[in-house]
PDB file of C-alpha atoms in Angstrom:
ATOM      1  CA  UNK A  23       0.000   0.000   0.000  1.00  0.00           C
ATOM      2  CA  UNK A  24       1.495   3.400  -0.940  1.00  0.00           C
ATOM      3  CA  UNK A  25       2.315   5.819   1.879  1.00  0.00           C
ATOM      4  CA  UNK A  26      -0.324   8.342   2.902  1.00  0.00           C
ATOM      5  CA  UNK A  27      -0.112  11.680   1.090  1.00  0.00           C
ATOM      6  CA  UNK A  28      -0.416  15.029   2.837  1.00  0.00           C
ATOM      7  CA  UNK A  29      -3.765  15.567   1.121  1.00  0.00           C
ATOM      8  CA  UNK A  30      -5.030  12.214   2.413  1.00  0.00           C
ATOM      9  CA  UNK A  31      -3.799  12.995   5.928  1.00  0.00           C
ATOM     10  CA  UNK A  32      -5.483  16.408   5.842  1.00  0.00           C
ATOM     11  CA  UNK A  33      -8.769  14.882   4.701  1.00  0.00           C
ATOM     12  CA  UNK A  34      -8.602  12.324   7.500  1.00  0.00           C
ATOM     13  CA  UNK A  35      -7.804  15.024  10.070  1.00  0.00           C
ATOM     14  CA  UNK A  36     -10.733  17.164   8.924  1.00  0.00           C
ATOM     15  CA  UNK A  37     -13.032  14.177   9.378  1.00  0.00           C
ATOM     16  CA  UNK A  38     -11.651  13.240  12.800  1.00  0.00           C
ATOM     17  CA  UNK A  39     -14.201  12.727  15.581  1.00  0.00           C
ATOM     18  CA  UNK A  40     -11.968  10.860  18.033  1.00  0.00           C
ATOM     19  CA  UNK A  41     -12.393  13.377  20.880  1.00  0.00           C
ATOM     20  CA  UNK A  42     -15.967  14.264  19.940  1.00  0.00           C
ATOM     21  CA  UNK A  43     -17.636  13.213  23.201  1.00  0.00           C
ATOM     22  CA  UNK A  44     -15.201  15.384  25.193  1.00  0.00           C
ATOM     23  CA  UNK A  45     -15.574  18.516  23.032  1.00  0.00           C
ATOM     24  CA  UNK A  46     -18.347  20.882  24.201  1.00  0.00           C
ATOM     25  CA  UNK A  47     -18.874  22.370  20.728  1.00  0.00           C
ATOM     26  CA  UNK A  48     -18.189  19.143  18.889  1.00  0.00           C
ATOM     27  CA  UNK A  49     -15.271  18.368  16.600  1.00  0.00           C
ATOM     28  CA  UNK A  50     -14.158  20.971  14.081  1.00  0.00           C
ATOM     29  CA  UNK A  51     -10.458  20.520  13.299  1.00  0.00           C
ATOM     30  CA  UNK A  52      -8.871  23.813  12.236  1.00  0.00           C
ATOM     31  CA  UNK A  53      -5.474  23.773  10.510  1.00  0.00           C
ATOM     32  CA  UNK A  54      -3.691  24.621   7.261  1.00  0.00           C
ATOM     33  CA  UNK A  55      -1.063  22.516   5.533  1.00  0.00           C
ATOM     34  CA  UNK A  56       0.786  22.665   2.234  1.00  0.00           C
ATOM     35  CA  UNK A  57       3.716  20.748   0.730  1.00  0.00           C
ATOM     36  CA  UNK A  58       5.327  24.088  -0.164  1.00  0.00           C
ATOM     37  CA  UNK A  59       4.984  25.784   3.252  1.00  0.00           C
ATOM     38  CA  UNK A  60       8.214  27.115   4.722  1.00  0.00           C
ATOM     39  CA  UNK A  61       6.954  28.415   8.061  1.00  0.00           C
ATOM     40  CA  UNK A  62       4.945  26.284  10.489  1.00  0.00           C
ATOM     41  CA  UNK A  63       2.995  27.860  13.340  1.00  0.00           C
ATOM     42  CA  UNK A  64       2.194  25.439  16.143  1.00  0.00           C
ATOM     43  CA  UNK A  65      -0.317  27.055  18.481  1.00  0.00           C
ATOM     44  CA  UNK A  66      -2.252  25.645  21.424  1.00  0.00           C
ATOM     45  CA  UNK A  67      -5.830  24.989  20.264  1.00  0.00           C
ATOM     46  CA  UNK A  68      -8.608  26.988  18.587  1.00  0.00           C
ATOM     47  CA  UNK A  69     -10.775  29.281  20.699  1.00  0.00           C
ATOM     48  CA  UNK A  70     -14.495  29.787  20.218  1.00  0.00           C
ATOM     49  CA  UNK A  71     -14.085  32.465  17.513  1.00  0.00           C
ATOM     50  CA  UNK A  72     -11.771  30.236  15.501  1.00  0.00           C
ATOM     51  CA  UNK A  73     -14.112  27.277  16.002  1.00  0.00           C
ATOM     52  CA  UNK A  74     -16.977  29.384  14.637  1.00  0.00           C
ATOM     53  CA  UNK A  75     -15.092  30.690  11.600  1.00  0.00           C
ATOM     54  CA  UNK A  76     -12.861  27.714  10.834  1.00  0.00           C
ATOM     55  CA  UNK A  77      -9.993  30.159  10.218  1.00  0.00           C
ATOM     56  CA  UNK A  78      -6.926  29.685  12.460  1.00  0.00           C
ATOM     57  CA  UNK A  79      -5.814  32.694  14.520  1.00  0.00           C
ATOM     58  CA  UNK A  80      -8.906  34.623  13.407  1.00  0.00           C
ATOM     59  CA  UNK A  81      -9.231  36.485  16.707  1.00  0.00           C
ATOM     60  CA  UNK A  82      -7.478  39.206  18.767  1.00  0.00           C
ATOM     61  CA  UNK A  83      -4.664  36.793  19.645  1.00  0.00           C
ATOM     62  CA  UNK A  84      -4.095  36.306  15.931  1.00  0.00           C
ATOM     63  CA  UNK A  85      -3.972  40.052  15.427  1.00  0.00           C
ATOM     64  CA  UNK A  86      -1.269  40.302  18.096  1.00  0.00           C
ATOM     65  CA  UNK A  87       0.673  37.380  16.625  1.00  0.00           C
ATOM     66  CA  UNK A  88       0.620  38.999  13.179  1.00  0.00           C
ATOM     67  CA  UNK A  89       1.870  42.217  14.779  1.00  0.00           C
ATOM     68  CA  UNK A  90       4.740  40.331  16.396  1.00  0.00           C
ATOM     69  CA  UNK A  91       5.619  38.764  13.044  1.00  0.00           C
ATOM     70  CA  UNK A  92       5.034  41.991  11.083  1.00  0.00           C
ATOM     71  CA  UNK A  93       2.945  40.056   8.584  1.00  0.00           C
ATOM     72  CA  UNK A  94      -0.133  41.353   6.832  1.00  0.00           C
ATOM     73  CA  UNK A  95      -3.242  39.208   7.109  1.00  0.00           C
ATOM     74  CA  UNK A  96      -3.100  38.135   3.432  1.00  0.00           C
ATOM     75  CA  UNK A  97       0.520  36.999   3.830  1.00  0.00           C
ATOM     76  CA  UNK A  98      -0.217  35.204   7.100  1.00  0.00           C
ATOM     77  CA  UNK A  99      -2.996  33.210   5.438  1.00  0.00           C
ATOM     78  CA  UNK A 100      -0.995  32.267   2.342  1.00  0.00           C
ATOM     79  CA  UNK A 101      -1.123  28.524   2.952  1.00  0.00           C
ATOM     80  CA  UNK A 102       1.416  27.893   0.201  1.00  0.00           C
ATOM     81  CA  UNK A 103       4.013  29.561   2.467  1.00  0.00           C
ATOM     82  CA  UNK A 104       2.671  29.300   6.028  1.00  0.00           C
ATOM     83  CA  UNK A 105       1.222  26.166   7.620  1.00  0.00           C
ATOM     84  CA  UNK A 106      -0.728  26.201  10.883  1.00  0.00           C
ATOM     85  CA  UNK A 107      -1.107  23.024  12.945  1.00  0.00           C
ATOM     86  CA  UNK A 108      -1.823  23.500  16.646  1.00  0.00           C
ATOM     87  CA  UNK A 109      -1.205  21.134  19.561  1.00  0.00           C
ATOM     88  CA  UNK A 110      -4.961  20.563  19.529  1.00  0.00           C
ATOM     89  CA  UNK A 111      -6.915  20.860  16.293  1.00  0.00           C
ATOM     90  CA  UNK A 112     -10.332  21.407  17.941  1.00  0.00           C
ATOM     91  CA  UNK A 113     -11.683  23.781  20.564  1.00  0.00           C
ATOM     92  CA  UNK A 114     -11.204  21.913  23.872  1.00  0.00           C
ATOM     93  CA  UNK A 115     -13.682  23.828  26.059  1.00  0.00           C
ATOM     94  CA  UNK A 116     -13.247  25.940  29.186  1.00  0.00           C
ATOM     95  CA  UNK A 117     -11.582  25.325  32.515  1.00  0.00           C
ATOM     96  CA  UNK A 118     -13.872  25.368  35.590  1.00  0.00           C
ATOM     97  CA  UNK A 119     -12.272  28.616  36.807  1.00  0.00           C
ATOM     98  CA  UNK A 120     -12.102  30.234  33.378  1.00  0.00           C
ATOM     99  CA  UNK A 121      -9.725  30.184  30.453  1.00  0.00           C
ATOM    100  CA  UNK A 122      -9.539  27.647  27.661  1.00  0.00           C
ATOM    101  CA  UNK A 123      -8.872  24.046  28.579  1.00  0.00           C
ATOM    102  CA  UNK A 124      -5.605  22.438  27.462  1.00  0.00           C
ATOM    103  CA  UNK A 125      -5.480  20.829  24.030  1.00  0.00           C
ATOM    104  CA  UNK A 126      -6.733  17.265  24.017  1.00  0.00           C
ATOM    105  CA  UNK A 127      -3.703  15.042  24.771  1.00  0.00           C
ATOM    106  CA  UNK A 128      -4.615  12.556  22.021  1.00  0.00           C
ATOM    107  CA  UNK A 129      -4.436  15.133  19.258  1.00  0.00           C
ATOM    108  CA  UNK A 130      -0.782  15.997  18.660  1.00  0.00           C
ATOM    109  CA  UNK A 131       0.516  12.398  18.855  1.00  0.00           C
ATOM    110  CA  UNK A 132      -2.187  11.313  16.425  1.00  0.00           C
ATOM    111  CA  UNK A 133      -2.011  14.103  13.852  1.00  0.00           C
ATOM    112  CA  UNK A 134       1.322  15.918  14.034  1.00  0.00           C
ATOM    113  CA  UNK A 135       3.394  13.152  12.440  1.00  0.00           C
ATOM    114  CA  UNK A 136       0.829  12.716   9.662  1.00  0.00           C
ATOM    115  CA  UNK A 137       0.359  16.428   8.945  1.00  0.00           C
ATOM    116  CA  UNK A 138       3.787  17.880   9.713  1.00  0.00           C
ATOM    117  CA  UNK A 139       6.302  15.239   8.636  1.00  0.00           C
ATOM    118  CA  UNK A 140       5.242  15.348   4.938  1.00  0.00           C
ATOM    119  CA  UNK A 141       5.844  19.130   4.813  1.00  0.00           C
ATOM    120  CA  UNK A 142       9.486  18.844   3.905  1.00  0.00           C
ATOM    121  CA  UNK A 143      10.021  22.498   2.954  1.00  0.00           C
ATOM    122  CA  UNK A 144       9.454  23.763   6.520  1.00  0.00           C
ATOM    123  CA  UNK A 145      12.417  25.895   7.588  1.00  0.00           C
ATOM    124  CA  UNK A 146      11.120  27.350  10.845  1.00  0.00           C
ATOM    125  CA  UNK A 147       8.586  26.199  13.446  1.00  0.00           C
ATOM    126  CA  UNK A 148       7.050  28.775  15.779  1.00  0.00           C
ATOM    127  CA  UNK A 149       5.972  27.245  19.093  1.00  0.00           C
ATOM    128  CA  UNK A 150       3.285  29.639  20.284  1.00  0.00           C
ATOM    129  CA  UNK A 151       2.204  29.194  23.891  1.00  0.00           C
ATOM    130  CA  UNK A 152       3.051  26.891  26.742  1.00  0.00           C
ATOM    131  CA  UNK A 153       1.237  23.834  25.379  1.00  0.00           C
ATOM    132  CA  UNK A 154       2.870  24.167  21.978  1.00  0.00           C
ATOM    133  CA  UNK A 155       6.284  24.569  23.602  1.00  0.00           C
ATOM    134  CA  UNK A 156       5.678  21.549  25.809  1.00  0.00           C
ATOM    135  CA  UNK A 157       4.434  19.414  22.908  1.00  0.00           C
ATOM    136  CA  UNK A 158       7.679  19.950  20.981  1.00  0.00           C
ATOM    137  CA  UNK A 159      10.386  20.799  23.519  1.00  0.00           C
ATOM    138  CA  UNK A 160       8.971  18.847  26.437  1.00  0.00           C
ATOM    139  CA  UNK A 161       9.801  21.585  28.921  1.00  0.00           C
ATOM    140  CA  UNK A 162       7.794  22.561  32.036  1.00  0.00           C
ATOM    141  CA  UNK A 163       6.319  25.495  30.165  1.00  0.00           C
ATOM    142  CA  UNK A 164       4.418  27.517  32.769  1.00  0.00           C
ATOM    143  CA  UNK A 165       7.200  28.006  35.306  1.00  0.00           C
ATOM    144  CA  UNK A 166       9.960  28.285  32.731  1.00  0.00           C
ATOM    145  CA  UNK A 167       8.164  30.199  29.972  1.00  0.00           C
ATOM    146  CA  UNK A 168      10.233  33.367  30.340  1.00  0.00           C
ATOM    147  CA  UNK A 169      13.471  31.415  30.507  1.00  0.00           C
ATOM    148  CA  UNK A 170      12.504  29.330  27.475  1.00  0.00           C
ATOM    149  CA  UNK A 171      11.503  32.362  25.392  1.00  0.00           C
ATOM    150  CA  UNK A 172      14.540  34.412  26.412  1.00  0.00           C
ATOM    151  CA  UNK A 173      16.765  31.463  25.539  1.00  0.00           C
ATOM    152  CA  UNK A 174      15.338  31.280  22.009  1.00  0.00           C
ATOM    153  CA  UNK A 175      18.784  31.142  20.360  1.00  0.00           C
ATOM    154  CA  UNK A 176      19.380  27.487  21.192  1.00  0.00           C
ATOM    155  CA  UNK A 177      16.083  26.123  19.820  1.00  0.00           C
ATOM    156  CA  UNK A 178      16.353  28.551  16.885  1.00  0.00           C
ATOM    157  CA  UNK A 179      19.558  26.779  15.890  1.00  0.00           C
ATOM    158  CA  UNK A 180      17.306  23.719  15.392  1.00  0.00           C
ATOM    159  CA  UNK A 181      14.635  25.616  13.464  1.00  0.00           C
ATOM    160  CA  UNK A 182      12.350  26.172  16.479  1.00  0.00           C
ATOM    161  CA  UNK A 183      11.264  29.503  17.978  1.00  0.00           C
ATOM    162  CA  UNK A 184       9.394  29.446  21.327  1.00  0.00           C
ATOM    163  CA  UNK A 185       6.936  32.274  22.035  1.00  0.00           C
ATOM    164  CA  UNK A 186       4.356  33.112  24.678  1.00  0.00           C
ATOM    165  CA  UNK A 187       0.742  32.892  23.649  1.00  0.00           C
ATOM    166  CA  UNK A 188      -0.303  36.304  22.255  1.00  0.00           C
ATOM    167  CA  UNK A 189      -3.387  36.638  24.447  1.00  0.00           C
ATOM    168  CA  UNK A 190      -4.324  39.836  26.262  1.00  0.00           C
ATOM    169  CA  UNK A 191      -2.544  38.464  29.344  1.00  0.00           C
ATOM    170  CA  UNK A 192       0.772  38.657  27.516  1.00  0.00           C
ATOM    171  CA  UNK A 193       0.713  42.459  27.630  1.00  0.00           C
ATOM    172  CA  UNK A 194       1.515  42.518  31.335  1.00  0.00           C
ATOM    173  CA  UNK A 195       3.915  39.567  30.940  1.00  0.00           C
ATOM    174  CA  UNK A 196       5.849  41.439  28.237  1.00  0.00           C
ATOM    175  CA  UNK A 197       5.776  44.723  30.157  1.00  0.00           C
ATOM    176  CA  UNK A 198       7.644  43.001  32.990  1.00  0.00           C
ATOM    177  CA  UNK A 199      10.181  41.579  30.530  1.00  0.00           C
ATOM    178  CA  UNK A 200      11.452  44.398  28.290  1.00  0.00           C
ATOM    179  CA  UNK A 201      13.881  41.985  26.655  1.00  0.00           C
ATOM    180  CA  UNK A 202      10.918  40.387  24.840  1.00  0.00           C
ATOM    181  CA  UNK A 203      10.278  43.442  22.671  1.00  0.00           C
ATOM    182  CA  UNK A 204      13.910  44.542  22.532  1.00  0.00           C
ATOM    183  CA  UNK A 205      15.545  41.194  21.745  1.00  0.00           C
ATOM    184  CA  UNK A 206      13.062  38.449  20.957  1.00  0.00           C
ATOM    185  CA  UNK A 207      10.724  40.201  18.506  1.00  0.00           C
ATOM    186  CA  UNK A 208      13.492  41.532  16.215  1.00  0.00           C
ATOM    187  CA  UNK A 209      15.081  38.083  16.112  1.00  0.00           C
ATOM    188  CA  UNK A 210      11.680  36.516  15.460  1.00  0.00           C
ATOM    189  CA  UNK A 211      11.013  38.840  12.534  1.00  0.00           C
ATOM    190  CA  UNK A 212      14.441  38.163  11.061  1.00  0.00           C
ATOM    191  CA  UNK A 213      13.934  34.404  11.383  1.00  0.00           C
ATOM    192  CA  UNK A 214      10.489  34.551   9.772  1.00  0.00           C
ATOM    193  CA  UNK A 215      11.760  36.642   6.860  1.00  0.00           C
ATOM    194  CA  UNK A 216      14.656  34.249   6.333  1.00  0.00           C
ATOM    195  CA  UNK A 217      12.286  31.266   6.350  1.00  0.00           C
ATOM    196  CA  UNK A 218       9.900  32.781   3.831  1.00  0.00           C
ATOM    197  CA  UNK A 219      12.389  34.294   1.403  1.00  0.00           C
ATOM    198  CA  UNK A 220      12.973  32.690  -1.970  1.00  0.00           C
TER     199      UNK A 220
END
């Protein structure tokens, strides 16, 4: 039997209902893949606005992420250049005390190898948020988030760039860490440009 193509994997992922009983709004996998993509954005999981629209990062957090990257919306959504595959493909629901629940733990092990491995032109992977960082780097993200983000140079040498989640909470986080805007964002923008050029 021939190996699964990226198109076949994407079709299977879009039809996935594995976590359906645990998802309060039901399954709606949201992602973008392309064999020509050079930049991969690994986020945490869709929120309610993204679940409703089916467009990844189609919310205020996405606006902030695009600002960090200095990418216009049309460039950000050019799937031929930028792929988006989060740690969880579906909206996972809310925590009892507020905030989105973590991505479903079954999701990344099931779909990341099938969706990401065939994208052989990827030059840079952005790990956006603690769950995305943990899913790839395996680090204790919450306590060490600042240390992980400030130490971006080491993972960048392996084509990985860890970032905080660009939610409204990050404003105060960044204000307490001036190095984020002074050092991390310029390096991020340079790395993204280098990945997308050519």
